[in-house]
PDB file of C-alpha atoms in Angstrom:
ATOM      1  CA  UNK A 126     -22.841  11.183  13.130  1.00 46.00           C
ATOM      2  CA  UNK A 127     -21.311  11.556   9.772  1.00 52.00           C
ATOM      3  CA  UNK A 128     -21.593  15.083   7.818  1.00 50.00           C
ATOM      4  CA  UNK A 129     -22.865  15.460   4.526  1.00 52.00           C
ATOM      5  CA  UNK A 130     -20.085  17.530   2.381  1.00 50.00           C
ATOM      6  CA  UNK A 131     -20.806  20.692   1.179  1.00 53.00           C
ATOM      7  CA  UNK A 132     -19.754  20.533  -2.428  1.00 48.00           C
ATOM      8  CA  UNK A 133     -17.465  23.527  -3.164  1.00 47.00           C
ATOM      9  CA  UNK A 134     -17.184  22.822  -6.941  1.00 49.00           C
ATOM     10  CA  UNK A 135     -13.351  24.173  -6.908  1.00 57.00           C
ATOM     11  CA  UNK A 136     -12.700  20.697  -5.511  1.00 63.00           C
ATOM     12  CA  UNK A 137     -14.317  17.539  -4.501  1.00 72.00           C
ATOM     13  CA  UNK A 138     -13.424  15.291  -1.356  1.00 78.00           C
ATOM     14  CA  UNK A 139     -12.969  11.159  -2.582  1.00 72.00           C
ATOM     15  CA  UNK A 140     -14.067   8.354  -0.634  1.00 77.00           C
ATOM     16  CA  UNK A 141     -11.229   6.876   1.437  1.00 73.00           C
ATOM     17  CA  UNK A 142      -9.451   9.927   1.540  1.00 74.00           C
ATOM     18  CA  UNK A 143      -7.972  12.328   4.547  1.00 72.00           C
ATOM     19  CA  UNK A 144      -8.497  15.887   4.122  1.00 74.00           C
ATOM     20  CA  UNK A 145      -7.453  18.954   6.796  1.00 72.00           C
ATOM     21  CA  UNK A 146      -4.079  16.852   8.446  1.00 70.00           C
ATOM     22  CA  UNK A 147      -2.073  13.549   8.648  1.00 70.00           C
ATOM     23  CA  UNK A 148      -3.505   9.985   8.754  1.00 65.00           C
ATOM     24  CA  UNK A 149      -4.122   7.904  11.645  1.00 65.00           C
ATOM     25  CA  UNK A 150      -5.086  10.934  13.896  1.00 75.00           C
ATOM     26  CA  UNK A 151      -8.258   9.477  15.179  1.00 90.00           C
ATOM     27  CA  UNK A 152     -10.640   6.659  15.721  1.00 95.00           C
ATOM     28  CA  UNK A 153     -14.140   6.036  14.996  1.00 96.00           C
ATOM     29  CA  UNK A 154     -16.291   2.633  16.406  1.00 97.00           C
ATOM     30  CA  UNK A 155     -17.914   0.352  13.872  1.00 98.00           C
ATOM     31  CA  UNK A 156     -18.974  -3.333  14.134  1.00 98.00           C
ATOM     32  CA  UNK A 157     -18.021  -5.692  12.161  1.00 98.00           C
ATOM     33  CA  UNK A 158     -20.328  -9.511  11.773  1.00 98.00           C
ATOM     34  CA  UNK A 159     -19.790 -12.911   9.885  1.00 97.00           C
ATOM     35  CA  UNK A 160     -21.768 -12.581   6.775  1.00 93.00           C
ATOM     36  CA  UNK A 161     -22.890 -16.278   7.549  1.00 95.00           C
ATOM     37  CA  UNK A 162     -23.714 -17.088  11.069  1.00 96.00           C
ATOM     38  CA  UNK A 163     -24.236 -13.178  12.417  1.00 95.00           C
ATOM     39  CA  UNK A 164     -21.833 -13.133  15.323  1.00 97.00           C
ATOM     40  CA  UNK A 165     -20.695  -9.251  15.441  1.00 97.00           C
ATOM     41  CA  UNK A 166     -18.609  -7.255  17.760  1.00 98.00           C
ATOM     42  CA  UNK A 167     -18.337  -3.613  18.056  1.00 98.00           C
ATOM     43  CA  UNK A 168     -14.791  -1.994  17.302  1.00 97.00           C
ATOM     44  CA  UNK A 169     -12.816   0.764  17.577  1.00 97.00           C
ATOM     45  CA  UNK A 170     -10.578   1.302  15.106  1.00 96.00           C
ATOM     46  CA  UNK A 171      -8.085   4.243  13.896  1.00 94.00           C
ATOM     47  CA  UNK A 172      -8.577   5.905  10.799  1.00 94.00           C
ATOM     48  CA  UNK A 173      -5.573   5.295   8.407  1.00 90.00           C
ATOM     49  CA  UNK A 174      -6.199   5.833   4.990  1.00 87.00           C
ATOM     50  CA  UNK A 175      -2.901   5.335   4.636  1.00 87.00           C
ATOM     51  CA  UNK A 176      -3.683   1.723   4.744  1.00 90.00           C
ATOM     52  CA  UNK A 177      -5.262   0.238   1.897  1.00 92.00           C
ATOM     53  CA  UNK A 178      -7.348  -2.615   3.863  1.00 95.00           C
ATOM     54  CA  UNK A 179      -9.314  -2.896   7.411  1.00 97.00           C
ATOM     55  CA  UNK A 180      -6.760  -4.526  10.063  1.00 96.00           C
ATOM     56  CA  UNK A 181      -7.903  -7.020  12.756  1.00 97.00           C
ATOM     57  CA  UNK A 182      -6.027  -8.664  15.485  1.00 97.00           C
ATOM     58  CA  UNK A 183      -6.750 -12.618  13.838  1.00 96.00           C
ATOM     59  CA  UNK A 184      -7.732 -13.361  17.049  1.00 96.00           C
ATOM     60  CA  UNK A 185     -11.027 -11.213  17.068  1.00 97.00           C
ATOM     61  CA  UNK A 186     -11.870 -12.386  13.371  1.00 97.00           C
ATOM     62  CA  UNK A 187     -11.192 -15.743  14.557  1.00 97.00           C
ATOM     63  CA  UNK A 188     -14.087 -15.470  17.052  1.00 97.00           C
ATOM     64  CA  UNK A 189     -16.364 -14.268  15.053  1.00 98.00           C
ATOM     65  CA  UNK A 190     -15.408 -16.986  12.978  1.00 98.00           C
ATOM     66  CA  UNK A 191     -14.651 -14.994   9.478  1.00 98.00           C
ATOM     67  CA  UNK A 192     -13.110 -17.470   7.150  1.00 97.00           C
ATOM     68  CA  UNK A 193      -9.289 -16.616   5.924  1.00 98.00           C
ATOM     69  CA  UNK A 194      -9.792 -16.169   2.009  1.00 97.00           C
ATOM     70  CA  UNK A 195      -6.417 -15.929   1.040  1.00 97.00           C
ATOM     71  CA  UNK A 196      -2.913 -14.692   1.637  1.00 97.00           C
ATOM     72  CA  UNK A 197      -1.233 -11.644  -0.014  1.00 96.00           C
ATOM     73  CA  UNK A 198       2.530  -9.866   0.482  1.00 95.00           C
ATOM     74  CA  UNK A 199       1.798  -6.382   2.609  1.00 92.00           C
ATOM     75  CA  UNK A 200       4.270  -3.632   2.880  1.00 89.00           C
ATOM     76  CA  UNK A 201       4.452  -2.489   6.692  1.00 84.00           C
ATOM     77  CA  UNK A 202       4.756   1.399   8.200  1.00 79.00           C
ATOM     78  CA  UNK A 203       8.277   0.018   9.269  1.00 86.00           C
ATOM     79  CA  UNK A 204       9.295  -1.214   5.894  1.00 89.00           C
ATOM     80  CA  UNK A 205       8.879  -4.667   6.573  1.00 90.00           C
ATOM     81  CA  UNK A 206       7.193  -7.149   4.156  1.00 93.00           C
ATOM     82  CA  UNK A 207       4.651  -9.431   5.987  1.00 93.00           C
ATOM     83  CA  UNK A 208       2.433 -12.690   4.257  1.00 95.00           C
ATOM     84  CA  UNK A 209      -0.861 -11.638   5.820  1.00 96.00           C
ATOM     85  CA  UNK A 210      -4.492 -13.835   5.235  1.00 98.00           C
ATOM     86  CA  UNK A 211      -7.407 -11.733   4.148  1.00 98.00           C
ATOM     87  CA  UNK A 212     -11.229 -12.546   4.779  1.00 98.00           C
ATOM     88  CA  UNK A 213     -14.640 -10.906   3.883  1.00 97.00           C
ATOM     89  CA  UNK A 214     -17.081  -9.677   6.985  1.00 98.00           C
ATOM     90  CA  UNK A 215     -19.596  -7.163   6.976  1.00 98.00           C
ATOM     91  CA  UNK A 216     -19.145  -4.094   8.495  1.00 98.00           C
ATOM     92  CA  UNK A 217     -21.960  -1.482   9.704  1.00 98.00           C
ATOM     93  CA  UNK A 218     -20.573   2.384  10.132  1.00 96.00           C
ATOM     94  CA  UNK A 219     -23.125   4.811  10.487  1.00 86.00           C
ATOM     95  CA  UNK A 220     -25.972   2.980  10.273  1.00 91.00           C
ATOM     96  CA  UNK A 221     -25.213   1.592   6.772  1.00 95.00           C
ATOM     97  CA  UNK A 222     -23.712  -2.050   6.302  1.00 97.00           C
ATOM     98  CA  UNK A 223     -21.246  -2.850   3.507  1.00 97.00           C
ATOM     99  CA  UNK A 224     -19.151  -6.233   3.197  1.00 97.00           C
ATOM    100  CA  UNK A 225     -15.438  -5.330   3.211  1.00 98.00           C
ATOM    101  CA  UNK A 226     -12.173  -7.248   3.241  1.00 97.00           C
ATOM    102  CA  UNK A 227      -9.953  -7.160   6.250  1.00 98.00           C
ATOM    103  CA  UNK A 228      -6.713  -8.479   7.020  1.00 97.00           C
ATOM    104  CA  UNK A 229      -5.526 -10.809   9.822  1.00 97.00           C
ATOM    105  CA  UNK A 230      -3.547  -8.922  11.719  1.00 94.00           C
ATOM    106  CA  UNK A 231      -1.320 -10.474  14.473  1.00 86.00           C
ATOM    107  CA  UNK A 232      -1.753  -9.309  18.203  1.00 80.00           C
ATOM    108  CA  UNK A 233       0.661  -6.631  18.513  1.00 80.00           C
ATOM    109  CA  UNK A 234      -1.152  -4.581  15.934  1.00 79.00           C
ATOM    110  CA  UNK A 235      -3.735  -1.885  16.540  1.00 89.00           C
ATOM    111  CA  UNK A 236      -6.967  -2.334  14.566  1.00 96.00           C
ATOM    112  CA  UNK A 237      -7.241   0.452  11.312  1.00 95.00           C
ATOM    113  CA  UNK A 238      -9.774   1.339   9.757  1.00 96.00           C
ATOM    114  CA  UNK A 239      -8.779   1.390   6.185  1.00 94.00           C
ATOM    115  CA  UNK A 240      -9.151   3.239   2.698  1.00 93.00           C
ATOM    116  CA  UNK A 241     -11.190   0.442   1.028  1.00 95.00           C
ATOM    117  CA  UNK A 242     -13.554   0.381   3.645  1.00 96.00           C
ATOM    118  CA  UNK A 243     -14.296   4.098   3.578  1.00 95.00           C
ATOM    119  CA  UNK A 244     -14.501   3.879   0.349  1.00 94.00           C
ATOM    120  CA  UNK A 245     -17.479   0.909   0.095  1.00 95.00           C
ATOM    121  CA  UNK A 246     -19.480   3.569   2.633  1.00 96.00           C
ATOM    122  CA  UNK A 247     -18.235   6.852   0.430  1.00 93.00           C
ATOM    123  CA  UNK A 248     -16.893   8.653   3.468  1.00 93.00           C
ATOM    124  CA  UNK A 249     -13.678  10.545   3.865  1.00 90.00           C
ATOM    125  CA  UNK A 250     -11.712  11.870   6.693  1.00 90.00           C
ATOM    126  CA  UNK A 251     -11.197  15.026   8.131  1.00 90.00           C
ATOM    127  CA  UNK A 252      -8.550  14.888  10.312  1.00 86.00           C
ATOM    128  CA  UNK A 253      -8.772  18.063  11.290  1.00 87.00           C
ATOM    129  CA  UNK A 254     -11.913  18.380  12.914  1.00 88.00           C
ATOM    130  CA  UNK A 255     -11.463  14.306  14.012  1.00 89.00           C
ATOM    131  CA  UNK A 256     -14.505  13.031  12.169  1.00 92.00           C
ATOM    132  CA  UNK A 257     -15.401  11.017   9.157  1.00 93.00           C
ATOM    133  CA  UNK A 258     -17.270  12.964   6.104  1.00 91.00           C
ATOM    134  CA  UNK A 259     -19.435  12.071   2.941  1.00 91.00           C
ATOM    135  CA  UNK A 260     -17.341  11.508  -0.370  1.00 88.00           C
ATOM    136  CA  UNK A 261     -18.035  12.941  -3.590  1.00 85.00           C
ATOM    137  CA  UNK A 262     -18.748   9.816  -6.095  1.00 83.00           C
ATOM    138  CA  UNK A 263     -17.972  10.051  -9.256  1.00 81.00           C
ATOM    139  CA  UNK A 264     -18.531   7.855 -12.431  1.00 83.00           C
TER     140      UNK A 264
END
């Protein structure tokens, strides 16, 4: 269940961001489904707004047969650079479905729930009290 913020007006919380402690502290299921054919599967992913985009083993996308867009340069945790293929799937967290881009990730890496994809549903983290929290939008 996500929580409404209560606006304090001295400050406002943004969409994709952590509030109340560090990133990647804890994890939160959502399901993500080909925009085409429907095939879905229920994840669980760790919050990292840290991370700009959603990352998926390639081998899960791959069976729900999301199509690789294209290919962009990431910067890893560990400094590395890595050529990485991106796709579009729709993903429903907390009852609300948004299409988001995630990344083909390779095996070894956990899946992450990313800042772009809180940020299509207008939630934020609060690490502190482990759950994920209504943004403030602005325009």
């Amino acid at each position: 269940m996500i929580e409404k913020h209560q606006s304090d007006r001295d400050w406002i919380i943004l969409p994709g961001t952590t509030i109340g402690g560090e990133v990647g502290t804890f994890r939160v299921d959502f399901t993500l489904r080909n925009r085409v054919d429907g095939r879905e599967r229920t994840l669980n992913g760790l919050v990292d707004t840290g991370a700009s985009y959603t990352v998926v083993p390639e081998h899960i996308l791959d069976e729900l047969g999301i199509p690789r867009d294209e290919v962009e340069l990431f910067s890893l945790a560990d400094g590395s650079v890595q050529e990485l293929a991106i796709g579009r799937a729709e993903m429903q967290l907390d009852g609300r479905i948004r299409d988001v881009y995630v990344v083909f990730g390779t095996s070894r890496e956990k899946i992450l729930l990313g800042a772009m994809a809180l940020e299509a549903f207008a939630l934020a983290a609060d690490a502190k009290n482990r759950k994920l929290i209504r943004g403030e939008l602005t325009l």
